[in-house]
Short mmCIF file of C-alpha atoms in Angstrom, two decimals:
data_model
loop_
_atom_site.label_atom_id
_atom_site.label_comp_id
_atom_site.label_asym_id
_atom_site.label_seq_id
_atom_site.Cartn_x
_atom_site.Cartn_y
_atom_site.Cartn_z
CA UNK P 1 214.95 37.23 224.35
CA UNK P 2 212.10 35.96 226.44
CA UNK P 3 212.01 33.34 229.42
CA UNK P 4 211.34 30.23 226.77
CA UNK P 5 213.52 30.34 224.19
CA UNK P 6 213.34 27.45 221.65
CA UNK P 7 216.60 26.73 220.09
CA UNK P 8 216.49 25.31 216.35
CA UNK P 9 219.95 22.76 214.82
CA UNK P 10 219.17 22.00 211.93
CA UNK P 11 220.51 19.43 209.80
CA UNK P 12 223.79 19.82 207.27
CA UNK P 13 221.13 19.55 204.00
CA UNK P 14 218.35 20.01 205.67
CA UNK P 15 216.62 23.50 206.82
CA UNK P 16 214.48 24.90 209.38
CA UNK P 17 211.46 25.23 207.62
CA UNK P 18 211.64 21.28 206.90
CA UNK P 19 208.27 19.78 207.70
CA UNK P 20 210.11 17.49 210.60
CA UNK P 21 211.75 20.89 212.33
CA UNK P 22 208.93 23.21 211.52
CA UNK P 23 205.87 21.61 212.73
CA UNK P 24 207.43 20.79 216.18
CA UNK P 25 208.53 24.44 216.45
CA UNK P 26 204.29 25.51 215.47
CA UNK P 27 203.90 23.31 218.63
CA UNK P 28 206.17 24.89 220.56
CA UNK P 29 205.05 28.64 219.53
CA UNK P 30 201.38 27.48 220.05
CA UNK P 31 202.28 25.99 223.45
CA UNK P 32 204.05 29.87 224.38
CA UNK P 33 207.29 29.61 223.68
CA UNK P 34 208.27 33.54 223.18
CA UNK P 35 210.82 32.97 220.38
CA UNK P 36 212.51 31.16 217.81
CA UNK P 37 216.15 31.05 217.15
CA UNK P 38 217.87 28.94 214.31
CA UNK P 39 221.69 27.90 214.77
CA UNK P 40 223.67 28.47 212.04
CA UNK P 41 226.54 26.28 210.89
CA UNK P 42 230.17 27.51 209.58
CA UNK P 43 230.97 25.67 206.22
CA UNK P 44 232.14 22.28 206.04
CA UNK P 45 234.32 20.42 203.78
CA UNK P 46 234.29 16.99 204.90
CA UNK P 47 231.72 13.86 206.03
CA UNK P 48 230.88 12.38 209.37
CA UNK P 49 234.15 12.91 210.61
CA UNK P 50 233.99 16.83 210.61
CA UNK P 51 230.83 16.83 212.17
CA UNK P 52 232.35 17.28 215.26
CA UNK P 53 235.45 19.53 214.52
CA UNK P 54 236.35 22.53 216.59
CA UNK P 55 235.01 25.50 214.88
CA UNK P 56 231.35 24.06 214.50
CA UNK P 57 231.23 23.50 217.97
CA UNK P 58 232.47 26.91 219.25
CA UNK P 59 230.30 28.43 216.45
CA UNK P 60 227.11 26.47 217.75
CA UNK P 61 227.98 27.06 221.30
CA UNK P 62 228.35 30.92 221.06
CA UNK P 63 225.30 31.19 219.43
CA UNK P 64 223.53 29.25 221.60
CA UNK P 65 224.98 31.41 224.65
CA UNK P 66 224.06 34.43 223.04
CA UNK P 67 219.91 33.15 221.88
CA UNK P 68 219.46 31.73 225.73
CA UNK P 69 221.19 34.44 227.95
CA UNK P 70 218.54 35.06 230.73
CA UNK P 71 215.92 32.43 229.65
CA UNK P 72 214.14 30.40 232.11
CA UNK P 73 213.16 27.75 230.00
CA UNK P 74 214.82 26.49 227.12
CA UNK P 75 213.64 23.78 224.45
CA UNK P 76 216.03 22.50 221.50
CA UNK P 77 215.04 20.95 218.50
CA UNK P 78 217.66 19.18 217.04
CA UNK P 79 218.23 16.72 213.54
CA UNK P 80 221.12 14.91 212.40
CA UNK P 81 223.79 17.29 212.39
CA UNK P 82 222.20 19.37 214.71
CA UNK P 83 222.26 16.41 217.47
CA UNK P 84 225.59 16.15 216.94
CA UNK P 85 226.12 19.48 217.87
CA UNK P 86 224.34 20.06 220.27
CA UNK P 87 225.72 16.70 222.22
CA UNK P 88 228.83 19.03 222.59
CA UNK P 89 227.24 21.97 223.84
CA UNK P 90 228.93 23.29 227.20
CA UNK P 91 226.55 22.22 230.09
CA UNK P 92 227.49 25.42 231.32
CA UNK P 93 225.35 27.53 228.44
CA UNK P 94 221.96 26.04 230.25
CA UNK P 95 223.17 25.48 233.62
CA UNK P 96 220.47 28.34 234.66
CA UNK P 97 216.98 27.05 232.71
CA UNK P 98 214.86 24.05 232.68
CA UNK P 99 215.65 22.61 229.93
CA UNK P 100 213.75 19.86 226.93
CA UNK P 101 215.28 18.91 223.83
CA UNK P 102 213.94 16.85 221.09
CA UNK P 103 216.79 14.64 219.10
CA UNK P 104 215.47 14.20 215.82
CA UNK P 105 217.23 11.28 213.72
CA UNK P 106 220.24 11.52 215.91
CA UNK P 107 223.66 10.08 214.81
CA UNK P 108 223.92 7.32 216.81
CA UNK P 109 226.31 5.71 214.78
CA UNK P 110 228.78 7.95 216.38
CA UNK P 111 230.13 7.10 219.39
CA UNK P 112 230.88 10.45 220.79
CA UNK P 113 227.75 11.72 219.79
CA UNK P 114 226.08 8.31 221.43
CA UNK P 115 228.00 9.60 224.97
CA UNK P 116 227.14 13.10 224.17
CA UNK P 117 223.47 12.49 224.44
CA UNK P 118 223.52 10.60 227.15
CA UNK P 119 225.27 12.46 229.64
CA UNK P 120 222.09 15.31 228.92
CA UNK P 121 220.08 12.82 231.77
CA UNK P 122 219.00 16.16 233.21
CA UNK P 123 217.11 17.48 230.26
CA UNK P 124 213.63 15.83 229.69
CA UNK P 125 214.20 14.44 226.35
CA UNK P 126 212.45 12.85 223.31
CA UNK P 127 214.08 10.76 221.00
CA UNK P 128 212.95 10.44 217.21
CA UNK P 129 213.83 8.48 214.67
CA UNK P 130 212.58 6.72 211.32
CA UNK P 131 212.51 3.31 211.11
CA UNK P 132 214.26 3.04 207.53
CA UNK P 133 216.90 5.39 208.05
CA UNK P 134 219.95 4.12 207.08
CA UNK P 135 221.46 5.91 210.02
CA UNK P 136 219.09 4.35 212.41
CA UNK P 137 220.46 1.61 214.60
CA UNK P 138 217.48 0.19 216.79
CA UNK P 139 219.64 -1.09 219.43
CA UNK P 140 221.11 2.31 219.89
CA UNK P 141 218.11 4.00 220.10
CA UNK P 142 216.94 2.07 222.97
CA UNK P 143 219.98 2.29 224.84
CA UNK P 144 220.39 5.99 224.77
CA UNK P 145 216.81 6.29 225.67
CA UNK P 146 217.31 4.20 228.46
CA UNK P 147 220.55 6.13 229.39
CA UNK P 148 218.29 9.48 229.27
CA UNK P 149 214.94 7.83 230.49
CA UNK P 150 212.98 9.38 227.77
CA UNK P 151 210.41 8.50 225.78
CA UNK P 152 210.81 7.64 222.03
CA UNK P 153 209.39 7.71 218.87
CA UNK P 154 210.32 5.30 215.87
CA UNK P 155 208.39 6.10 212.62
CA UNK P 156 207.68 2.80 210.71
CA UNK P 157 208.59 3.68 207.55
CA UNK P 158 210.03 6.39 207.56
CA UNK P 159 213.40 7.48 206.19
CA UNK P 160 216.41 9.94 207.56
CA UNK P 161 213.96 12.84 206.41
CA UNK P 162 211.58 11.29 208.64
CA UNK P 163 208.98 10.54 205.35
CA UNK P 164 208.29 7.34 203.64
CA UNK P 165 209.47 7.71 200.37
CA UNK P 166 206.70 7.34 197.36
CA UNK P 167 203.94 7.70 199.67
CA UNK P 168 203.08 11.13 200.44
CA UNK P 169 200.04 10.24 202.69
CA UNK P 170 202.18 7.78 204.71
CA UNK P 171 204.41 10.80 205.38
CA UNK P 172 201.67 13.23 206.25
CA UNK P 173 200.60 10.46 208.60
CA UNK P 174 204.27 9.98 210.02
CA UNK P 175 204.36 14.08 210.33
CA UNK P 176 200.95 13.79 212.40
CA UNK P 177 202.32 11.37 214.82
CA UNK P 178 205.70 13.53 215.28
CA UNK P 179 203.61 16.76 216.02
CA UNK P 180 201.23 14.70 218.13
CA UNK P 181 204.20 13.13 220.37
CA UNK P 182 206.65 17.01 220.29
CA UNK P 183 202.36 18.44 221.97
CA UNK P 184 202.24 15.53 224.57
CA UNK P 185 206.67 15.92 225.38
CA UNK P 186 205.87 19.34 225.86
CA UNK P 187 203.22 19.50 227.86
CA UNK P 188 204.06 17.19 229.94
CA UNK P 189 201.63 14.83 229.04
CA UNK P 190 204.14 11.64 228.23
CA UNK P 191 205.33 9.03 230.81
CA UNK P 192 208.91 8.62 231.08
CA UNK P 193 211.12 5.37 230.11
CA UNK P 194 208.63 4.56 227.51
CA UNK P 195 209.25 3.76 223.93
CA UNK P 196 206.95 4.06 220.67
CA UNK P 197 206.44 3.09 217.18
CA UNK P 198 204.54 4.78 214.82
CA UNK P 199 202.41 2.43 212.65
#
């Protein structure tokens, strides 16, 4: 692997080459991140409750290991599911690399996952979610960015699969302002502590 790796957990129903994971990984891979791994997740049977069980956790953790072993830089872009797992990820796996991740529609509504994220203060961060997901809780949002001191981005509009549903414009313009804030995270170009909307 090569010194930036860019880590990809993906949501339960919803792939890597979804418009919300893909276009911030064209960022990263235009920006020079050397490669592109996708985590894979061992079958579940159950709901929220699962999300965290044992076996997805060691499975996501060992394959994170093995995709970052030796990289300087690391930069993980996570959704729904994916947050969740990766809020359990050993600290140890990245102890070694600067490290960014970008928390797409995190689950917020759990509380482990809630602590999870938070206690990743040490990663620079962005936080994304859509303003009509069911899942999103705006008081949440704000306190775990101000627990990481990141900057966020709330979509007007737009629902878990960060589009606005009947309006395929809206969406493109909703998938602009996601690959406009993932350029500006990762090149530095955002202030901390501050929070967005997109209109």
């Amino acid at each position: 692997m090569g010194s930036w790796v860019v880590v990809v957990l993906p949501g339960g129903g919803y792939g890597p080459l979804g418009a919300a994971l893909r276009f911030p990984v064209l960022v990263l891979s235009a920006a020079g991140a050397d490669s592109v791994v996708a985590v894979e997740y061992p079958p579940r049977r159950g709901g929220d409750e699962e999300l965290l069980c044992p076996d997805l956790v060691s499975a996501v953790d060992s394959q994170i290991r093995s995709a970052v072993s030796g990289a300087q830089r690391i930069t993980f872009v996570a959704k729904s599911l994916g947050t969740a797992a990766l809020s359990r990820l050993d600290p140890r796996a990245t102890a070694a690399a600067q490290v960014d991740a970008v928390w797409l529609t995190p689950l917020l509504m759990l509380a482990e996952v809630r602590a999870g994220i938070a206690a990743r203060r040490s990663w620079r961060s962005l936080l994304v979610a859509g303003g009509s997901d069911p899942a999103h809780s705006p008081q949440r949002h704000e306190e775990t960015r101000a627990a990481l001191g990141c900057r966020s981005l709330v979509l007007v509009g737009a629902n878990h699969a960060l589009e606005v549903p009947g309006d395929p414009p809206a969406s493109l313009d909703r998938l602009g302002l996601l690959t406009e804030a993932v350029t500006e995270f990762i090149s530095g170009r955002h202030q901390p502590d501050q929070a967005r909307s997109g209109a």
